[in-house]
mmCIF file of C-alpha atoms and ligand atoms in Angstrom:
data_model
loop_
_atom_site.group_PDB
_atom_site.id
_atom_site.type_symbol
_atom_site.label_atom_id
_atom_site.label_comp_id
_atom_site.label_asym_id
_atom_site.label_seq_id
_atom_site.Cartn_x
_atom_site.Cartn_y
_atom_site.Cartn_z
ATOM 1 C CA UNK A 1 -6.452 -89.343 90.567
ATOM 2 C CA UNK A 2 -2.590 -89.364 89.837
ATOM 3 C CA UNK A 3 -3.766 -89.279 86.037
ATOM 4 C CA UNK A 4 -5.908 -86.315 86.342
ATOM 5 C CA UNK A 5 -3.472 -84.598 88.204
ATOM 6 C CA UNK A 6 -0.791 -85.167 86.539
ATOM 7 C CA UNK A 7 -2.438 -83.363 83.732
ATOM 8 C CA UNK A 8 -3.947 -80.691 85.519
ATOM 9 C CA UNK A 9 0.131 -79.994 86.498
ATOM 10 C CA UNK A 10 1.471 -80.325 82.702
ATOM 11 C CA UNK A 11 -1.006 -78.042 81.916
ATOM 12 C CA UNK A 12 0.397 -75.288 84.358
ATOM 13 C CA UNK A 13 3.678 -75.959 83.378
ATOM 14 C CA UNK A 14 2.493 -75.623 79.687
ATOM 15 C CA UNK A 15 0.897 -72.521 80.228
ATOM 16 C CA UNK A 16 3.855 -70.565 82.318
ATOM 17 C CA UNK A 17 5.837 -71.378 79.292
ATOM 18 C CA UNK A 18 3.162 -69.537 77.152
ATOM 19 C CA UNK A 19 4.102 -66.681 79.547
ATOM 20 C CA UNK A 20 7.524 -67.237 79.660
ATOM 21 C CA UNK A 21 7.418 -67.400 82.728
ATOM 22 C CA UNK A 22 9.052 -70.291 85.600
ATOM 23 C CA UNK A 23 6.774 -72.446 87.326
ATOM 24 C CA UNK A 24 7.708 -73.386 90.926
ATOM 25 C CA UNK A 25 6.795 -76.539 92.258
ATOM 26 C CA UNK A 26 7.544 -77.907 95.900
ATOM 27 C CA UNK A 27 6.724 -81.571 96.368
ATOM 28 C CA UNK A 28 5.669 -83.657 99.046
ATOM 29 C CA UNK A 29 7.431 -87.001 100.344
ATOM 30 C CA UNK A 30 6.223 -90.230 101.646
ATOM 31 C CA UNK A 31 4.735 -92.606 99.659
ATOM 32 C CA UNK A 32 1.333 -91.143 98.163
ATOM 33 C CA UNK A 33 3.101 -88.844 95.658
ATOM 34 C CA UNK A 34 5.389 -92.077 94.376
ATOM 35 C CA UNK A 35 2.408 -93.149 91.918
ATOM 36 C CA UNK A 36 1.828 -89.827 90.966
ATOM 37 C CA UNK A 37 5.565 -89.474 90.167
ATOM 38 C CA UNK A 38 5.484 -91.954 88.000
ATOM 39 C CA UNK A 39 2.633 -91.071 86.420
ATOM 40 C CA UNK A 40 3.551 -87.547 85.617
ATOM 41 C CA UNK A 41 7.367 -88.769 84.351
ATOM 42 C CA UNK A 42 5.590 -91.159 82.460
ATOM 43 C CA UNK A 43 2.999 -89.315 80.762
ATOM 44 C CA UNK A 44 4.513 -86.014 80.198
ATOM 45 C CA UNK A 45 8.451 -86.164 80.963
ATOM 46 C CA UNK A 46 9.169 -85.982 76.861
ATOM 47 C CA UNK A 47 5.789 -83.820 75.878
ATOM 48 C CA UNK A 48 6.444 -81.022 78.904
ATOM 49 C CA UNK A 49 8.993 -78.477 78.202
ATOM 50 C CA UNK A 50 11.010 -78.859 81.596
ATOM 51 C CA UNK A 51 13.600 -76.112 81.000
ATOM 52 C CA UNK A 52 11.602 -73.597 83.171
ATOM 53 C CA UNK A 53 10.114 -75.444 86.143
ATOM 54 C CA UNK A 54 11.943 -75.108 89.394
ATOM 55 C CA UNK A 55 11.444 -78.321 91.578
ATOM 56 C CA UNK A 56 12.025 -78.127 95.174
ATOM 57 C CA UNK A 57 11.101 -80.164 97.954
ATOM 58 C CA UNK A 58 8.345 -79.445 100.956
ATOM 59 C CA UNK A 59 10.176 -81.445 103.768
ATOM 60 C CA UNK A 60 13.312 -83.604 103.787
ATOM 61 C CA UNK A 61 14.111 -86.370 106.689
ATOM 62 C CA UNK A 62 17.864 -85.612 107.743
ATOM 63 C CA UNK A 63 19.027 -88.560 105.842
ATOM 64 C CA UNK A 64 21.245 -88.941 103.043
ATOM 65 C CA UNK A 65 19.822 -89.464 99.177
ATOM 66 C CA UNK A 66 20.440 -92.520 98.940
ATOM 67 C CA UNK A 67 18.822 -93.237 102.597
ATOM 68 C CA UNK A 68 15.595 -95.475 101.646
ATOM 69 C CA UNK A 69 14.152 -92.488 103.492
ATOM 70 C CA UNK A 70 15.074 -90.248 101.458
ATOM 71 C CA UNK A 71 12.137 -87.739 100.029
ATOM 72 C CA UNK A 72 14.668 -86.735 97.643
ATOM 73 C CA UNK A 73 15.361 -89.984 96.246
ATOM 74 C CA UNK A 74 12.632 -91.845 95.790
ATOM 75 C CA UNK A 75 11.720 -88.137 93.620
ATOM 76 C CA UNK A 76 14.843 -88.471 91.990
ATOM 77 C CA UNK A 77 14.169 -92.064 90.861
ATOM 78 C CA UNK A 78 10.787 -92.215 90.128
ATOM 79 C CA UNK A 79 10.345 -88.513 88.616
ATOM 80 C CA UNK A 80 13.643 -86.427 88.059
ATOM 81 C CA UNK A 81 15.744 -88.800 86.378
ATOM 82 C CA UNK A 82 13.107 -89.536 84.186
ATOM 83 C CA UNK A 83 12.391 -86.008 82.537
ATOM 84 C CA UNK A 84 14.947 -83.884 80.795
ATOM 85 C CA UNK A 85 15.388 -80.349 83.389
ATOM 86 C CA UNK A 86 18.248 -78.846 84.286
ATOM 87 C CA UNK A 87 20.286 -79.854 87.096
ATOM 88 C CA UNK A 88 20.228 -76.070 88.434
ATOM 89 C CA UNK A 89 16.816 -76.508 88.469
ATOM 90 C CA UNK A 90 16.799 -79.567 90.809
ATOM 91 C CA UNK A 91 16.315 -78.143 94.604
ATOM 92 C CA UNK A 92 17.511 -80.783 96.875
ATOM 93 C CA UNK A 93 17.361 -80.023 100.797
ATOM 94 C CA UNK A 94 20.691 -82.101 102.039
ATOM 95 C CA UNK A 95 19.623 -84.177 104.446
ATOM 96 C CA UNK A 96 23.171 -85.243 105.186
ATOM 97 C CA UNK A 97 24.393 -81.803 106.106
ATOM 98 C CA UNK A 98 23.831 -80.274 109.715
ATOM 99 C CA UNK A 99 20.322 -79.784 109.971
ATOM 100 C CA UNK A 100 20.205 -76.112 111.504
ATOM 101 C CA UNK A 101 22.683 -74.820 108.838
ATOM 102 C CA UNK A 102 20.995 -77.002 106.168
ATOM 103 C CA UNK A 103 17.515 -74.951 106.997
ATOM 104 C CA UNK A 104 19.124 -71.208 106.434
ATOM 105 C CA UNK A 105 21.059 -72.569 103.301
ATOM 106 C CA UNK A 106 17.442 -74.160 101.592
ATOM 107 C CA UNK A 107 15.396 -70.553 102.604
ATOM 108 C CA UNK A 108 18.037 -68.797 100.633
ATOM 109 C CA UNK A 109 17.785 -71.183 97.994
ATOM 110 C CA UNK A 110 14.350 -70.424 98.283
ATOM 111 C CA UNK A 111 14.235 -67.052 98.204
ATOM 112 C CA UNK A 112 16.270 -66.903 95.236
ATOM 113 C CA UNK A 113 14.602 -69.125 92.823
ATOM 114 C CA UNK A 114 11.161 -68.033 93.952
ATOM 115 C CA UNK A 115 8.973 -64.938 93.485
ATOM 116 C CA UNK A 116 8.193 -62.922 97.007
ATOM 117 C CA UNK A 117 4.884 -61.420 98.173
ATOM 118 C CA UNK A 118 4.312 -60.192 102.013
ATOM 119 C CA UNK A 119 7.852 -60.725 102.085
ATOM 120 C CA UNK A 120 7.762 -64.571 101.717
ATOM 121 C CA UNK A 121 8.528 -66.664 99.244
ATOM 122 C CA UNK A 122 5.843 -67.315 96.843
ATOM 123 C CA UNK A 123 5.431 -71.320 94.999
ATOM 124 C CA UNK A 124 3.487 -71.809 92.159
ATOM 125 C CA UNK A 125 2.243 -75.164 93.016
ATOM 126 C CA UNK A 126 2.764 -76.868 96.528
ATOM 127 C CA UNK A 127 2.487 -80.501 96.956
ATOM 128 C CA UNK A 128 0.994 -81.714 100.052
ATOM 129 C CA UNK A 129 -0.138 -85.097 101.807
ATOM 130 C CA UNK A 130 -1.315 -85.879 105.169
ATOM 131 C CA UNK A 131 -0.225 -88.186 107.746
ATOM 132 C CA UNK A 132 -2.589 -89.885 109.703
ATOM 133 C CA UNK A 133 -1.794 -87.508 112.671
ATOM 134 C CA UNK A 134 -3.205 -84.649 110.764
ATOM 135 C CA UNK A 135 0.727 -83.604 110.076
ATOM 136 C CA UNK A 136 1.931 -82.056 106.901
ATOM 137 C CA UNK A 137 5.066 -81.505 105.628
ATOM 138 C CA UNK A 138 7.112 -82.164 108.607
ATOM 139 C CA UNK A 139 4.532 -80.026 110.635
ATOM 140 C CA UNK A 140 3.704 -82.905 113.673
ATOM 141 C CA UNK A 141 0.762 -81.862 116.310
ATOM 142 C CA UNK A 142 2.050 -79.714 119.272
ATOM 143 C CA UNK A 143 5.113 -78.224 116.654
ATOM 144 C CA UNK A 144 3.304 -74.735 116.635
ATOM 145 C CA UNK A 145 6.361 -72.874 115.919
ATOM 146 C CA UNK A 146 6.798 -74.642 112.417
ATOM 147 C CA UNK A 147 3.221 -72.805 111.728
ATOM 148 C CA UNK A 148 3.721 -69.390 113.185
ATOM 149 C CA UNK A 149 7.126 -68.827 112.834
ATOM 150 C CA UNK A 150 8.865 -66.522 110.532
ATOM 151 C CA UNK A 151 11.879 -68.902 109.169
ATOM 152 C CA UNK A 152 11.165 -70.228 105.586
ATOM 153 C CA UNK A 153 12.393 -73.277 106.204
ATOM 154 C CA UNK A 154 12.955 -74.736 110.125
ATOM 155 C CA UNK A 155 14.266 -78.044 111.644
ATOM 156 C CA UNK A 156 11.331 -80.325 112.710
ATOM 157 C CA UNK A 157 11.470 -83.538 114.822
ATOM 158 C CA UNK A 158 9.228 -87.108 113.827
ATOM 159 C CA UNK A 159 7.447 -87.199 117.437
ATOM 160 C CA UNK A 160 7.348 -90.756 117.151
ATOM 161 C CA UNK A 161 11.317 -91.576 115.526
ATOM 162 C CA UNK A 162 12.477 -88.936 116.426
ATOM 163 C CA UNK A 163 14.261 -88.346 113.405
ATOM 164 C CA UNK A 164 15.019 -84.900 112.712
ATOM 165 C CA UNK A 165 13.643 -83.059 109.384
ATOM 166 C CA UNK A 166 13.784 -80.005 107.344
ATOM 167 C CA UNK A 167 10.736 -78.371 106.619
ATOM 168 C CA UNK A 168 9.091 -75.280 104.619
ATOM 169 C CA UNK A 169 7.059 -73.710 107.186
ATOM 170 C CA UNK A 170 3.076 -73.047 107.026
ATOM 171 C CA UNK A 171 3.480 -69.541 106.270
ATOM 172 C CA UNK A 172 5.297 -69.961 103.420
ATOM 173 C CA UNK A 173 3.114 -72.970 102.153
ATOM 174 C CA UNK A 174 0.035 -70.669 102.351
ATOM 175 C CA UNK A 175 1.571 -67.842 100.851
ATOM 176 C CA UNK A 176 1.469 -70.081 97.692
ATOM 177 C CA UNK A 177 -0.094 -69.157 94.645
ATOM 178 C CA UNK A 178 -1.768 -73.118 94.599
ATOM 179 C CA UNK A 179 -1.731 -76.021 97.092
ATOM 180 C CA UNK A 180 -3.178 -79.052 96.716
ATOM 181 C CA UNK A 181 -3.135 -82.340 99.211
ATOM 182 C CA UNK A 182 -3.242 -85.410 97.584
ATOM 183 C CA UNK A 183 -4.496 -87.819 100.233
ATOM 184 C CA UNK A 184 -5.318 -91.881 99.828
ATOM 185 C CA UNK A 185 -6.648 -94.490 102.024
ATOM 186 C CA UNK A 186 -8.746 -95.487 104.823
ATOM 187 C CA UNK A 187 -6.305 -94.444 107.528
ATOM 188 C CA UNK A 188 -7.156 -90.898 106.871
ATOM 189 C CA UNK A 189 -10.907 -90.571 106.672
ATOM 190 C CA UNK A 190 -11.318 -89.980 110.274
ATOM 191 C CA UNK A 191 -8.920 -87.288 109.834
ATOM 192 C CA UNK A 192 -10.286 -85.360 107.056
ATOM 193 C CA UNK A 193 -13.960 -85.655 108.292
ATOM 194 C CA UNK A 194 -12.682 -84.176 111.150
ATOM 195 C CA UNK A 195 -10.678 -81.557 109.138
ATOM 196 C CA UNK A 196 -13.462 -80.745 107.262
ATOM 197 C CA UNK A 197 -16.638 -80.795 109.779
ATOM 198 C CA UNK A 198 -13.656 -78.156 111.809
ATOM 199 C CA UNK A 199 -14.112 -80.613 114.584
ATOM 200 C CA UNK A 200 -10.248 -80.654 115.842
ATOM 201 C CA UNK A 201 -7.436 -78.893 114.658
ATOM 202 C CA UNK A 202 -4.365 -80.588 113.209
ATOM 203 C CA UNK A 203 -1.584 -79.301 111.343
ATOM 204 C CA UNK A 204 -2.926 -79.517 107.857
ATOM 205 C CA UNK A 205 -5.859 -77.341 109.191
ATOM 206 C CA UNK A 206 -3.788 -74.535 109.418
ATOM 207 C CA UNK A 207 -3.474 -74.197 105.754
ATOM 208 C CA UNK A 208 -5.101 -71.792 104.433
ATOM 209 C CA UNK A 209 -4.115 -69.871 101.484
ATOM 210 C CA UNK A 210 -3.603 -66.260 102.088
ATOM 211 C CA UNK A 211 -4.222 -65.522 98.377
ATOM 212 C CA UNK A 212 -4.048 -68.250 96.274
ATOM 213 C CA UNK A 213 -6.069 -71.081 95.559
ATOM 214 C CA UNK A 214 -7.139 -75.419 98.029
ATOM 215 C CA UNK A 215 -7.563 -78.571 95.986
ATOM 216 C CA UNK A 216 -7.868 -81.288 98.105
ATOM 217 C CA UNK A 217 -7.479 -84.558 95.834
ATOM 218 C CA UNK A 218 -9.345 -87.555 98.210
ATOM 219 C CA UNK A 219 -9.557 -91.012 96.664
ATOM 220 C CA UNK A 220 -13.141 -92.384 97.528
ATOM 221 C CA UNK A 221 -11.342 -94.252 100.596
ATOM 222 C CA UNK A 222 -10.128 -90.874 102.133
ATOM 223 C CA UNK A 223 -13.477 -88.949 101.501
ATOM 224 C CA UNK A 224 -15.544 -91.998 102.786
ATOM 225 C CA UNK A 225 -17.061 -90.191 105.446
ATOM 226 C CA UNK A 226 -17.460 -86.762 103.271
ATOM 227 C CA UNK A 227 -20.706 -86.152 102.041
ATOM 228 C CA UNK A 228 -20.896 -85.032 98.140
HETATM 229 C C1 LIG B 1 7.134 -86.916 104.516
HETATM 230 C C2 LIG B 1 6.047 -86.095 103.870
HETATM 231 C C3 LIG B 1 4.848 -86.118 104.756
HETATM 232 C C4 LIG B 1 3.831 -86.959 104.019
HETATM 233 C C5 LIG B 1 2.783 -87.492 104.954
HETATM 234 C C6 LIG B 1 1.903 -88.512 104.223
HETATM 235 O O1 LIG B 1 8.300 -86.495 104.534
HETATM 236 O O2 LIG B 1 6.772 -88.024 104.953
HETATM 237 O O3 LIG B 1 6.389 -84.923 103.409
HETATM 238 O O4 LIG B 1 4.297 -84.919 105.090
HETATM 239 O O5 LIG B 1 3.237 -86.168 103.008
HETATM 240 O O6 LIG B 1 3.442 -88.130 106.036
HETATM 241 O O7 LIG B 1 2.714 -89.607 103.904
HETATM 242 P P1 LIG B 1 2.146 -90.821 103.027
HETATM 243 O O8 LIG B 1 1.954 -90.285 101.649
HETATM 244 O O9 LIG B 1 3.254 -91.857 103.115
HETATM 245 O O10 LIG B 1 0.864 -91.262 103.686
#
């Protein structure tokens, strides 16, 4: 699954350059993306022009890089390091800086690196996984306001830790031109039958593209209880 995405992504990236255009990208933390990381830096961090891809990230704990937490590092080590791009091109939220500030500084980094349509931000590819709560990004159950709400990027709170983050919010995510969730495991069948038979809403039910384009990437244990 990393594999085949990981090429499906070089090939975007290829193609933009074609156009001469930038490509966007806005990754996910946690640990399901860490394989495909590797993967992608592996594969096609020398045979992908980087020069023209803009990497941000979706959520950030408030944390310092080199926090084990840290979204930012483990995609530093594991992907950023590993490719030749431009340090300009490198989007890091700072999870050691004051969270409220940090949140207006990244949406104007945001808005300026980005393309806008319906006044938001618009990301060429957004990078999403799934907690076994149903939350995405750092979009918990019961944090409406980080779905609704008109900042680009807000301060979010782990309902369990407590451990504040900074998060893009689900309007921008579904303004996106592409999203895809790349989900693994067992713990998050229940979830995604649920998701997907609209039994129960969670978080990453509320995205929906507004105009662009849903892969959801399941490994056989996370669609166990889909049928084909
Ligand atoms: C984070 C992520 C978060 C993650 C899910 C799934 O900061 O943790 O952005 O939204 O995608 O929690 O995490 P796993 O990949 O570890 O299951």
């Amino acid at each position: 699954m990393a594999e085949a995405f990981a090429l499906d992504l070089a090939n975007h990236i290829i193609e933009a350059e074609k156009k001469h255009l930038s490509y966007t990208i806005a990754f996910s933390g946690g640990s399901t993306p860490q394989l495909f990381f590797s993967v992608l830096a592996e594969k096609y961090g020398k045979s992908v022009n980087w020069n023209h891809v803009q990497i941000f990230s979706v959520d950030e704990r408030c944390v310092p890089p080199d926090d084990s937490g840290s979204n930012y590092g483990m995609m530093n080590r594991l992907l950023v390091k590993k490719i030749s791009i431009p340090d300009t091109n490198i989007h890091r939220i700072r999870g050691e800086e004051d969270p409220e500030s940090e949140a207006v500084r990244y949406s104007e980094e945001i808005v300026r690196n980005t393309r806008s349509l319906n006044d938001l931000p618009v990301f060429d590819q957004i990078i999403l996984g799934m907690g076994e709560d149903g939350h995405t990004a750092s979009i918990f159950p019961g944090h409406k306001y980080l779905l609704i709400g008109e900042k680009i990027c807000d301060v979010a709170v782990h309902p369990v830790s407590g451990q504040k983050r900074i998060t893009i919010t689900g309007k921008v995510i579904n303004n996106a031109d592409s999203i895809t969730f790349i989900i693994t495991g067992r713990s998050k069948a229940r979830i995604i039958e649920q998701i997907f038979k609209n039994n129960a809403k969670f978080p990453a039910s509320f995205i929906i593209p507004r105009h662009g384009k849903i892969t959801w990437l399941l490994d056989e244990n996370a669609g166990r209880f889909l049928k084909r």
